[in-house]
PDB file of C-alpha atoms and ligand atoms in Angstrom:
ATOM      1  CA  UNK A   1      -9.257 -13.403 -25.395  1.00  0.00           C
ATOM      2  CA  UNK A   2     -11.626 -10.547 -24.606  1.00  0.00           C
ATOM      3  CA  UNK A   3     -13.976  -9.275 -26.137  1.00  0.00           C
ATOM      4  CA  UNK A   4     -12.860  -5.817 -25.719  1.00  0.00           C
ATOM      5  CA  UNK A   5      -8.978  -7.769 -27.345  1.00  0.00           C
ATOM      6  CA  UNK A   6     -11.269  -9.268 -29.995  1.00  0.00           C
ATOM      7  CA  UNK A   7     -12.916  -5.476 -31.325  1.00  0.00           C
ATOM      8  CA  UNK A   8      -9.311  -3.180 -31.212  1.00  0.00           C
ATOM      9  CA  UNK A   9      -6.664  -3.691 -33.545  1.00  0.00           C
ATOM     10  CA  UNK A  10      -3.505  -5.408 -32.909  1.00  0.00           C
ATOM     11  CA  UNK A  11      -1.028  -2.827 -30.788  1.00  0.00           C
ATOM     12  CA  UNK A  12       1.600  -1.333 -33.489  1.00  0.00           C
ATOM     13  CA  UNK A  13       4.144  -1.222 -29.941  1.00  0.00           C
ATOM     14  CA  UNK A  14       6.124  -4.637 -30.145  1.00  0.00           C
ATOM     15  CA  UNK A  15       6.870  -4.607 -26.690  1.00  0.00           C
ATOM     16  CA  UNK A  16       2.615  -4.141 -25.965  1.00  0.00           C
ATOM     17  CA  UNK A  17       2.363  -7.254 -27.224  1.00  0.00           C
ATOM     18  CA  UNK A  18       4.864  -8.907 -25.321  1.00  0.00           C
ATOM     19  CA  UNK A  19       3.876  -7.606 -22.031  1.00  0.00           C
ATOM     20  CA  UNK A  20       3.575 -10.472 -20.303  1.00  0.00           C
ATOM     21  CA  UNK A  21       2.082 -11.240 -16.442  1.00  0.00           C
ATOM     22  CA  UNK A  22       3.834 -12.144 -13.763  1.00  0.00           C
ATOM     23  CA  UNK A  23       2.622 -12.537 -10.463  1.00  0.00           C
ATOM     24  CA  UNK A  24       4.761 -11.483  -6.833  1.00  0.00           C
ATOM     25  CA  UNK A  25       3.188 -12.390  -3.355  1.00  0.00           C
ATOM     26  CA  UNK A  26       4.479 -10.326  -0.714  1.00  0.00           C
ATOM     27  CA  UNK A  27       4.614 -13.606   2.262  1.00  0.00           C
ATOM     28  CA  UNK A  28       7.329 -12.444   4.562  1.00  0.00           C
ATOM     29  CA  UNK A  29       4.788 -10.585   7.237  1.00  0.00           C
ATOM     30  CA  UNK A  30       4.886 -12.010  10.946  1.00  0.00           C
ATOM     31  CA  UNK A  31       1.502 -10.731  11.500  1.00  0.00           C
ATOM     32  CA  UNK A  32       1.564  -9.243  14.270  1.00  0.00           C
ATOM     33  CA  UNK A  33      -1.962  -7.782  14.854  1.00  0.00           C
ATOM     34  CA  UNK A  34      -3.610 -11.818  13.870  1.00  0.00           C
ATOM     35  CA  UNK A  35      -2.592 -13.367  17.546  1.00  0.00           C
ATOM     36  CA  UNK A  36      -0.710 -16.203  15.876  1.00  0.00           C
ATOM     37  CA  UNK A  37       2.378 -17.910  16.855  1.00  0.00           C
ATOM     38  CA  UNK A  38       3.679 -18.641  13.537  1.00  0.00           C
ATOM     39  CA  UNK A  39       3.071 -16.163  10.859  1.00  0.00           C
ATOM     40  CA  UNK A  40      -0.182 -16.216  10.085  1.00  0.00           C
ATOM     41  CA  UNK A  41      -0.266 -16.836   6.410  1.00  0.00           C
ATOM     42  CA  UNK A  42       1.217 -20.049   7.078  1.00  0.00           C
ATOM     43  CA  UNK A  43      -1.807 -21.296   9.837  1.00  0.00           C
ATOM     44  CA  UNK A  44      -3.930 -23.735   8.878  1.00  0.00           C
ATOM     45  CA  UNK A  45      -7.876 -23.219   7.320  1.00  0.00           C
ATOM     46  CA  UNK A  46     -10.055 -25.527   5.762  1.00  0.00           C
ATOM     47  CA  UNK A  47      -7.470 -27.834   5.829  1.00  0.00           C
ATOM     48  CA  UNK A  48      -4.551 -25.865   4.296  1.00  0.00           C
ATOM     49  CA  UNK A  49      -2.198 -23.177   5.087  1.00  0.00           C
ATOM     50  CA  UNK A  50      -3.644 -19.394   4.177  1.00  0.00           C
ATOM     51  CA  UNK A  51      -0.522 -19.084   1.423  1.00  0.00           C
ATOM     52  CA  UNK A  52      -2.120 -22.106  -1.207  1.00  0.00           C
ATOM     53  CA  UNK A  53      -4.924 -21.165  -0.753  1.00  0.00           C
ATOM     54  CA  UNK A  54      -3.901 -17.503  -2.354  1.00  0.00           C
ATOM     55  CA  UNK A  55      -1.514 -19.540  -4.664  1.00  0.00           C
ATOM     56  CA  UNK A  56      -4.129 -21.925  -5.419  1.00  0.00           C
ATOM     57  CA  UNK A  57      -5.855 -18.838  -6.500  1.00  0.00           C
ATOM     58  CA  UNK A  58      -3.005 -16.860  -8.831  1.00  0.00           C
ATOM     59  CA  UNK A  59      -1.955 -20.586 -10.551  1.00  0.00           C
ATOM     60  CA  UNK A  60      -6.587 -21.236 -11.520  1.00  0.00           C
ATOM     61  CA  UNK A  61      -5.391 -17.816 -14.411  1.00  0.00           C
ATOM     62  CA  UNK A  62      -3.960 -19.607 -17.098  1.00  0.00           C
ATOM     63  CA  UNK A  63      -2.557 -15.402 -18.378  1.00  0.00           C
ATOM     64  CA  UNK A  64      -0.733 -15.720 -15.191  1.00  0.00           C
ATOM     65  CA  UNK A  65       2.861 -16.206 -16.365  1.00  0.00           C
ATOM     66  CA  UNK A  66       4.440 -17.012 -13.182  1.00  0.00           C
ATOM     67  CA  UNK A  67       3.987 -16.537  -9.784  1.00  0.00           C
ATOM     68  CA  UNK A  68       6.714 -15.888  -7.066  1.00  0.00           C
ATOM     69  CA  UNK A  69       6.457 -16.185  -3.219  1.00  0.00           C
ATOM     70  CA  UNK A  70       8.275 -13.629  -1.233  1.00  0.00           C
ATOM     71  CA  UNK A  71       9.684 -14.853   1.818  1.00  0.00           C
ATOM     72  CA  UNK A  72      11.694 -13.837   5.116  1.00  0.00           C
ATOM     73  CA  UNK A  73      15.792 -14.352   4.778  1.00  0.00           C
ATOM     74  CA  UNK A  74      14.953 -16.615   7.728  1.00  0.00           C
ATOM     75  CA  UNK A  75      11.453 -18.650   7.077  1.00  0.00           C
ATOM     76  CA  UNK A  76      11.961 -22.175   8.199  1.00  0.00           C
ATOM     77  CA  UNK A  77       8.320 -23.094   6.493  1.00  0.00           C
ATOM     78  CA  UNK A  78       7.576 -26.710   5.198  1.00  0.00           C
ATOM     79  CA  UNK A  79       7.273 -25.743   1.811  1.00  0.00           C
ATOM     80  CA  UNK A  80       5.801 -28.082  -0.242  1.00  0.00           C
ATOM     81  CA  UNK A  81       8.244 -29.588  -2.849  1.00  0.00           C
ATOM     82  CA  UNK A  82       8.253 -27.704  -6.357  1.00  0.00           C
ATOM     83  CA  UNK A  83       5.102 -25.920  -4.879  1.00  0.00           C
ATOM     84  CA  UNK A  84       6.065 -22.192  -6.229  1.00  0.00           C
ATOM     85  CA  UNK A  85       9.570 -20.339  -6.602  1.00  0.00           C
ATOM     86  CA  UNK A  86      10.660 -18.466  -3.386  1.00  0.00           C
ATOM     87  CA  UNK A  87      12.605 -15.154  -3.105  1.00  0.00           C
ATOM     88  CA  UNK A  88      14.016 -15.778   0.183  1.00  0.00           C
ATOM     89  CA  UNK A  89      14.629 -11.576   0.031  1.00  0.00           C
ATOM     90  CA  UNK A  90      11.664 -10.398   2.297  1.00  0.00           C
ATOM     91  CA  UNK A  91      12.164  -7.396   3.982  1.00  0.00           C
ATOM     92  CA  UNK A  92      11.503  -4.903   7.142  1.00  0.00           C
ATOM     93  CA  UNK A  93       8.227  -3.152   5.749  1.00  0.00           C
ATOM     94  CA  UNK A  94       6.021  -5.199   3.150  1.00  0.00           C
ATOM     95  CA  UNK A  95       7.245  -2.304   0.627  1.00  0.00           C
ATOM     96  CA  UNK A  96      10.526  -3.674   0.871  1.00  0.00           C
ATOM     97  CA  UNK A  97       9.776  -7.019   0.489  1.00  0.00           C
ATOM     98  CA  UNK A  98       8.617  -6.184  -2.534  1.00  0.00           C
ATOM     99  CA  UNK A  99      10.581  -3.983  -3.489  1.00  0.00           C
ATOM    100  CA  UNK A 100      12.987  -5.961  -2.428  1.00  0.00           C
ATOM    101  CA  UNK A 101      11.484  -8.640  -4.534  1.00  0.00           C
ATOM    102  CA  UNK A 102      11.272  -6.729  -7.501  1.00  0.00           C
ATOM    103  CA  UNK A 103      15.051  -6.367  -7.657  1.00  0.00           C
ATOM    104  CA  UNK A 104      15.711 -10.078  -6.994  1.00  0.00           C
ATOM    105  CA  UNK A 105      12.597 -10.608 -10.390  1.00  0.00           C
ATOM    106  CA  UNK A 106      14.015  -7.762 -12.691  1.00  0.00           C
ATOM    107  CA  UNK A 107      18.115  -8.949 -11.909  1.00  0.00           C
ATOM    108  CA  UNK A 108      16.915 -12.330 -13.478  1.00  0.00           C
ATOM    109  CA  UNK A 109      15.271 -11.406 -16.361  1.00  0.00           C
ATOM    110  CA  UNK A 110      18.272  -9.062 -17.344  1.00  0.00           C
ATOM    111  CA  UNK A 111      19.923 -12.712 -18.404  1.00  0.00           C
ATOM    112  CA  UNK A 112      16.787 -14.702 -18.902  1.00  0.00           C
ATOM    113  CA  UNK A 113      14.333 -13.614 -21.684  1.00  0.00           C
ATOM    114  CA  UNK A 114      12.384 -16.051 -19.843  1.00  0.00           C
ATOM    115  CA  UNK A 115      12.517 -14.327 -16.255  1.00  0.00           C
ATOM    116  CA  UNK A 116      10.599 -10.688 -15.747  1.00  0.00           C
ATOM    117  CA  UNK A 117      11.180  -7.931 -17.893  1.00  0.00           C
ATOM    118  CA  UNK A 118      10.365  -3.710 -17.477  1.00  0.00           C
ATOM    119  CA  UNK A 119       7.850  -3.506 -19.584  1.00  0.00           C
ATOM    120  CA  UNK A 120       5.498  -6.873 -18.235  1.00  0.00           C
ATOM    121  CA  UNK A 121       3.061  -6.647 -15.520  1.00  0.00           C
ATOM    122  CA  UNK A 122       3.645  -7.394 -11.956  1.00  0.00           C
ATOM    123  CA  UNK A 123       0.312  -8.346 -10.359  1.00  0.00           C
ATOM    124  CA  UNK A 124       1.341  -8.444  -6.293  1.00  0.00           C
ATOM    125  CA  UNK A 125      -0.760 -10.524  -4.019  1.00  0.00           C
ATOM    126  CA  UNK A 126      -0.964 -10.549  -0.645  1.00  0.00           C
ATOM    127  CA  UNK A 127      -0.114 -13.718   1.364  1.00  0.00           C
ATOM    128  CA  UNK A 128      -2.829 -13.112   3.375  1.00  0.00           C
ATOM    129  CA  UNK A 129      -5.474 -12.153   0.934  1.00  0.00           C
ATOM    130  CA  UNK A 130      -6.525 -16.076   0.172  1.00  0.00           C
ATOM    131  CA  UNK A 131      -9.873 -15.220  -0.502  1.00  0.00           C
ATOM    132  CA  UNK A 132      -9.029 -13.456  -3.740  1.00  0.00           C
ATOM    133  CA  UNK A 133     -10.479 -15.138  -6.869  1.00  0.00           C
ATOM    134  CA  UNK A 134      -9.823 -16.580 -10.926  1.00  0.00           C
ATOM    135  CA  UNK A 135     -13.073 -13.958 -11.932  1.00  0.00           C
ATOM    136  CA  UNK A 136     -11.523 -10.828  -9.632  1.00  0.00           C
ATOM    137  CA  UNK A 137      -7.935 -11.376 -10.606  1.00  0.00           C
ATOM    138  CA  UNK A 138      -9.342 -11.218 -14.769  1.00  0.00           C
ATOM    139  CA  UNK A 139     -11.576  -8.532 -13.827  1.00  0.00           C
ATOM    140  CA  UNK A 140      -8.390  -6.375 -13.049  1.00  0.00           C
ATOM    141  CA  UNK A 141      -6.167  -7.814 -15.856  1.00  0.00           C
ATOM    142  CA  UNK A 142      -8.260  -7.556 -18.374  1.00  0.00           C
ATOM    143  CA  UNK A 143      -9.508  -4.163 -16.894  1.00  0.00           C
ATOM    144  CA  UNK A 144      -5.577  -2.520 -17.223  1.00  0.00           C
ATOM    145  CA  UNK A 145      -4.541  -4.639 -19.836  1.00  0.00           C
ATOM    146  CA  UNK A 146      -4.695  -1.534 -22.160  1.00  0.00           C
ATOM    147  CA  UNK A 147      -3.986   1.286 -19.706  1.00  0.00           C
ATOM    148  CA  UNK A 148      -1.489   3.826 -19.326  1.00  0.00           C
ATOM    149  CA  UNK A 149      -0.815   2.481 -15.675  1.00  0.00           C
ATOM    150  CA  UNK A 150      -2.521   0.161 -14.914  1.00  0.00           C
ATOM    151  CA  UNK A 151      -4.853  -0.296 -10.939  1.00  0.00           C
ATOM    152  CA  UNK A 152      -5.666  -1.849  -8.446  1.00  0.00           C
ATOM    153  CA  UNK A 153      -8.659  -3.961  -6.645  1.00  0.00           C
ATOM    154  CA  UNK A 154     -10.695  -1.963  -4.302  1.00  0.00           C
ATOM    155  CA  UNK A 155     -13.939  -1.561  -2.688  1.00  0.00           C
ATOM    156  CA  UNK A 156     -16.116   2.255  -2.863  1.00  0.00           C
ATOM    157  CA  UNK A 157     -16.295   3.049   1.568  1.00  0.00           C
ATOM    158  CA  UNK A 158     -19.930   1.450   2.331  1.00  0.00           C
ATOM    159  CA  UNK A 159     -19.841   3.021   5.745  1.00  0.00           C
ATOM    160  CA  UNK A 160     -19.657   6.205   7.572  1.00  0.00           C
ATOM    161  CA  UNK A 161     -16.587   8.025   7.919  1.00  0.00           C
ATOM    162  CA  UNK A 162     -15.447   9.003  11.278  1.00  0.00           C
ATOM    163  CA  UNK A 163     -12.502  10.777  12.245  1.00  0.00           C
ATOM    164  CA  UNK A 164     -11.023  10.662  15.887  1.00  0.00           C
ATOM    165  CA  UNK A 165      -8.993  12.195  19.087  1.00  0.00           C
ATOM    166  CA  UNK A 166      -8.766  10.219  21.994  1.00  0.00           C
ATOM    167  CA  UNK A 167     -11.400   7.357  21.104  1.00  0.00           C
ATOM    168  CA  UNK A 168     -13.933  10.100  20.293  1.00  0.00           C
ATOM    169  CA  UNK A 169     -15.270  11.785  16.878  1.00  0.00           C
ATOM    170  CA  UNK A 170     -14.080  14.518  15.623  1.00  0.00           C
ATOM    171  CA  UNK A 171     -15.092  14.789  12.205  1.00  0.00           C
ATOM    172  CA  UNK A 172     -17.160  12.613  10.637  1.00  0.00           C
ATOM    173  CA  UNK A 173     -16.019  12.886   6.760  1.00  0.00           C
ATOM    174  CA  UNK A 174     -17.474  12.747   3.491  1.00  0.00           C
ATOM    175  CA  UNK A 175     -16.925   9.765   1.675  1.00  0.00           C
ATOM    176  CA  UNK A 176     -18.235   9.441  -1.993  1.00  0.00           C
ATOM    177  CA  UNK A 177     -14.649   9.377  -3.338  1.00  0.00           C
ATOM    178  CA  UNK A 178     -12.911   7.002  -0.091  1.00  0.00           C
ATOM    179  CA  UNK A 179     -12.185   3.376  -1.930  1.00  0.00           C
ATOM    180  CA  UNK A 180     -10.717   1.003   0.267  1.00  0.00           C
ATOM    181  CA  UNK A 181      -7.477  -0.404  -1.843  1.00  0.00           C
ATOM    182  CA  UNK A 182      -7.464  -4.202  -2.425  1.00  0.00           C
ATOM    183  CA  UNK A 183      -4.717  -6.621  -4.256  1.00  0.00           C
ATOM    184  CA  UNK A 184      -4.172  -7.604  -5.958  1.00  0.00           C
ATOM    185  CA  UNK A 185      -1.918  -4.234  -7.671  1.00  0.00           C
ATOM    186  CA  UNK A 186      -0.763  -4.470 -11.390  1.00  0.00           C
ATOM    187  CA  UNK A 187       1.677  -1.981 -12.710  1.00  0.00           C
ATOM    188  CA  UNK A 188       4.257  -2.545 -15.598  1.00  0.00           C
ATOM    189  CA  UNK A 189       7.897  -4.591 -13.447  1.00  0.00           C
ATOM    190  CA  UNK A 190      10.149  -1.252 -14.799  1.00  0.00           C
ATOM    191  CA  UNK A 191       7.557   1.863 -13.716  1.00  0.00           C
ATOM    192  CA  UNK A 192       6.914  -0.163 -10.238  1.00  0.00           C
ATOM    193  CA  UNK A 193       9.877  -1.395  -9.111  1.00  0.00           C
ATOM    194  CA  UNK A 194      11.197   2.503 -10.194  1.00  0.00           C
ATOM    195  CA  UNK A 195       9.180   4.278  -7.809  1.00  0.00           C
ATOM    196  CA  UNK A 196       9.904   2.284  -5.077  1.00  0.00           C
ATOM    197  CA  UNK A 197      13.513   2.524  -5.256  1.00  0.00           C
ATOM    198  CA  UNK A 198      12.011   6.528  -5.194  1.00  0.00           C
ATOM    199  CA  UNK A 199      11.289   5.716  -2.041  1.00  0.00           C
ATOM    200  CA  UNK A 200      13.542   3.098  -0.623  1.00  0.00           C
ATOM    201  CA  UNK A 201      15.708   6.176   1.171  1.00  0.00           C
ATOM    202  CA  UNK A 202      13.441   7.293   3.140  1.00  0.00           C
ATOM    203  CA  UNK A 203      12.357   2.922   4.094  1.00  0.00           C
ATOM    204  CA  UNK A 204       9.512   3.511   1.957  1.00  0.00           C
ATOM    205  CA  UNK A 205       7.054   6.153   4.854  1.00  0.00           C
ATOM    206  CA  UNK A 206       4.147   5.899   4.545  1.00  0.00           C
ATOM    207  CA  UNK A 207       3.830   3.057   1.045  1.00  0.00           C
ATOM    208  CA  UNK A 208       1.626   0.956   2.261  1.00  0.00           C
ATOM    209  CA  UNK A 209       1.147  -0.316  -1.376  1.00  0.00           C
ATOM    210  CA  UNK A 210       1.958  -0.352  -4.519  1.00  0.00           C
ATOM    211  CA  UNK A 211      -0.167   2.309  -5.548  1.00  0.00           C
ATOM    212  CA  UNK A 212       1.083   5.108  -2.807  1.00  0.00           C
ATOM    213  CA  UNK A 213       4.231   4.341  -4.744  1.00  0.00           C
ATOM    214  CA  UNK A 214       3.434   4.657  -7.637  1.00  0.00           C
ATOM    215  CA  UNK A 215       0.733   7.598  -6.901  1.00  0.00           C
ATOM    216  CA  UNK A 216       4.825   9.254  -5.014  1.00  0.00           C
ATOM    217  CA  UNK A 217       5.128   8.575  -8.778  1.00  0.00           C
ATOM    218  CA  UNK A 218       3.167  10.911  -9.961  1.00  0.00           C
ATOM    219  CA  UNK A 219       0.768   8.610 -11.845  1.00  0.00           C
ATOM    220  CA  UNK A 220      -3.612   7.404 -11.311  1.00  0.00           C
ATOM    221  CA  UNK A 221      -3.631   4.191 -10.627  1.00  0.00           C
ATOM    222  CA  UNK A 222      -7.096   2.869 -11.690  1.00  0.00           C
ATOM    223  CA  UNK A 223      -9.583   1.499  -9.319  1.00  0.00           C
ATOM    224  CA  UNK A 224     -11.440  -1.521 -10.489  1.00  0.00           C
ATOM    225  CA  UNK A 225     -13.983  -2.404  -8.503  1.00  0.00           C
ATOM    226  CA  UNK A 226     -13.136  -5.817  -5.902  1.00  0.00           C
ATOM    227  CA  UNK A 227     -15.141  -8.101  -3.395  1.00  0.00           C
ATOM    228  CA  UNK A 228     -16.248  -7.923  -0.266  1.00  0.00           C
ATOM    229  CA  UNK A 229     -14.436 -11.218   0.728  1.00  0.00           C
ATOM    230  CA  UNK A 230     -11.211 -10.581  -0.562  1.00  0.00           C
ATOM    231  CA  UNK A 231     -10.358  -8.967   2.709  1.00  0.00           C
ATOM    232  CA  UNK A 232      -6.688  -9.018   3.936  1.00  0.00           C
ATOM    233  CA  UNK A 233      -7.046 -11.549   7.126  1.00  0.00           C
ATOM    234  CA  UNK A 234      -5.297  -9.783   9.662  1.00  0.00           C
ATOM    235  CA  UNK A 235      -7.406 -10.231  13.111  1.00  0.00           C
ATOM    236  CA  UNK A 236      -7.961 -13.517  15.328  1.00  0.00           C
ATOM    237  CA  UNK A 237     -12.040 -13.094  14.249  1.00  0.00           C
ATOM    238  CA  UNK A 238     -10.698 -13.374  10.346  1.00  0.00           C
ATOM    239  CA  UNK A 239      -9.330 -16.844  10.258  1.00  0.00           C
ATOM    240  CA  UNK A 240     -12.921 -18.074  11.005  1.00  0.00           C
ATOM    241  CA  UNK A 241     -14.477 -16.016   8.690  1.00  0.00           C
ATOM    242  CA  UNK A 242     -11.947 -17.309   5.945  1.00  0.00           C
ATOM    243  CA  UNK A 243     -12.300 -20.404   6.986  1.00  0.00           C
ATOM    244  CA  UNK A 244     -16.269 -20.763   6.375  1.00  0.00           C
ATOM    245  CA  UNK A 245     -16.030 -18.984   3.347  1.00  0.00           C
ATOM    246  CA  UNK A 246     -13.144 -20.886   2.170  1.00  0.00           C
ATOM    247  CA  UNK A 247     -15.984 -24.358   3.488  1.00  0.00           C
ATOM    248  CA  UNK A 248     -18.640 -22.322   1.064  1.00  0.00           C
ATOM    249  CA  UNK A 249     -17.352 -22.731  -2.241  1.00  0.00           C
ATOM    250  CA  UNK A 250     -16.535 -26.132  -2.018  1.00  0.00           C
TER     251      UNK A 250
HETATM  252  O1  C5P B   1       0.965  -7.510   8.066  1.00  0.00           O
HETATM  253  P1  C5P B   1       0.293  -7.120   6.650  1.00  0.00           P
HETATM  254  O2  C5P B   1      -1.462  -8.385   6.908  1.00  0.00           O
HETATM  255  O3  C5P B   1      -0.022  -6.038   6.010  1.00  0.00           O
HETATM  256  O4  C5P B   1       1.102  -7.773   5.128  1.00  0.00           O
HETATM  257  C1  C5P B   1       0.483  -7.840   4.010  1.00  0.00           C
HETATM  258  C2  C5P B   1       0.928  -9.255   3.254  1.00  0.00           C
HETATM  259  O5  C5P B   1       2.688  -8.852   3.191  1.00  0.00           O
HETATM  260  C3  C5P B   1       1.222  -9.727   4.047  1.00  0.00           C
HETATM  261  O6  C5P B   1       1.079 -11.682   2.804  1.00  0.00           O
HETATM  262  C4  C5P B   1       2.624 -10.418   5.198  1.00  0.00           C
HETATM  263  O7  C5P B   1       3.328 -11.399   4.834  1.00  0.00           O
HETATM  264  C5  C5P B   1       3.363  -9.271   3.696  1.00  0.00           C
HETATM  265  N1  C5P B   1       4.049  -8.559   4.415  1.00  0.00           N
HETATM  266  C6  C5P B   1       6.262  -8.843   3.854  1.00  0.00           C
HETATM  267  N2  C5P B   1       7.294  -8.657   4.278  1.00  0.00           N
HETATM  268  C7  C5P B   1       6.835  -7.250   5.422  1.00  0.00           C
HETATM  269  C8  C5P B   1       5.725  -7.202   5.759  1.00  0.00           C
HETATM  270  C9  C5P B   1       4.624  -7.882   5.407  1.00  0.00           C
HETATM  271  O8  C5P B   1       5.823 -10.223   2.855  1.00  0.00           O
HETATM  272  N3  C5P B   1       7.878  -7.044   5.938  1.00  0.00           N
END
């Protein structure tokens, strides 16, 4: 229990008290920018596949009731037995993978009280952010559990921001109000599902994270300060950096 939970009176809303936190990990991308033969989330980093580091961090958070991974329908990765529940319903985009996974979880929850209910929290976290820590996940949960909307880990932009045309600077943009979005992103399962569903007909155009779907639905997600180490492994040099950082934690 956090100090703020201890100090505040118990909620009178029975659903608020019952809400649990689930993690959903989109893991169905091909990682084309990474230059790897297999999907980047299955590349070995510090002795195990990237996604296993990601799952280890999520599974260390005791307040996460369950973690589920969304993989491609054609996924052929040799997953360690009983490591985690996998849903083979990944889509053409990250947003579609999350939407398909969340739809499956809510359908499961409709006939299984142990499954995800609409009022439960869903923390969506990229398989490719293998440097996330228990501390950061708990910081997000602490900041969002009592919030009406939910939120995301993010970093205030440290650098000067340029707009470009044909590889040349066209403008210097104000950076005071700019943040770099990370994951996990934490929202109520039913609300996030409805927000994503509203974008399905447009093939999730412009929906590059859960917060953008929530924004389109009229919500203002809360920004919670993350860590520069929680970067998304994207380009070839990122693998060595991730390996060094994971190695330095041992
Ligand atoms: O490609 P990118 O690194 O932006 O993907 C972020 C996360 O979304 C990764 O964990 C990736 O596996 C996942 N993803 C997905 N389905 C897609 C594309 C990406 O689950 N179609």
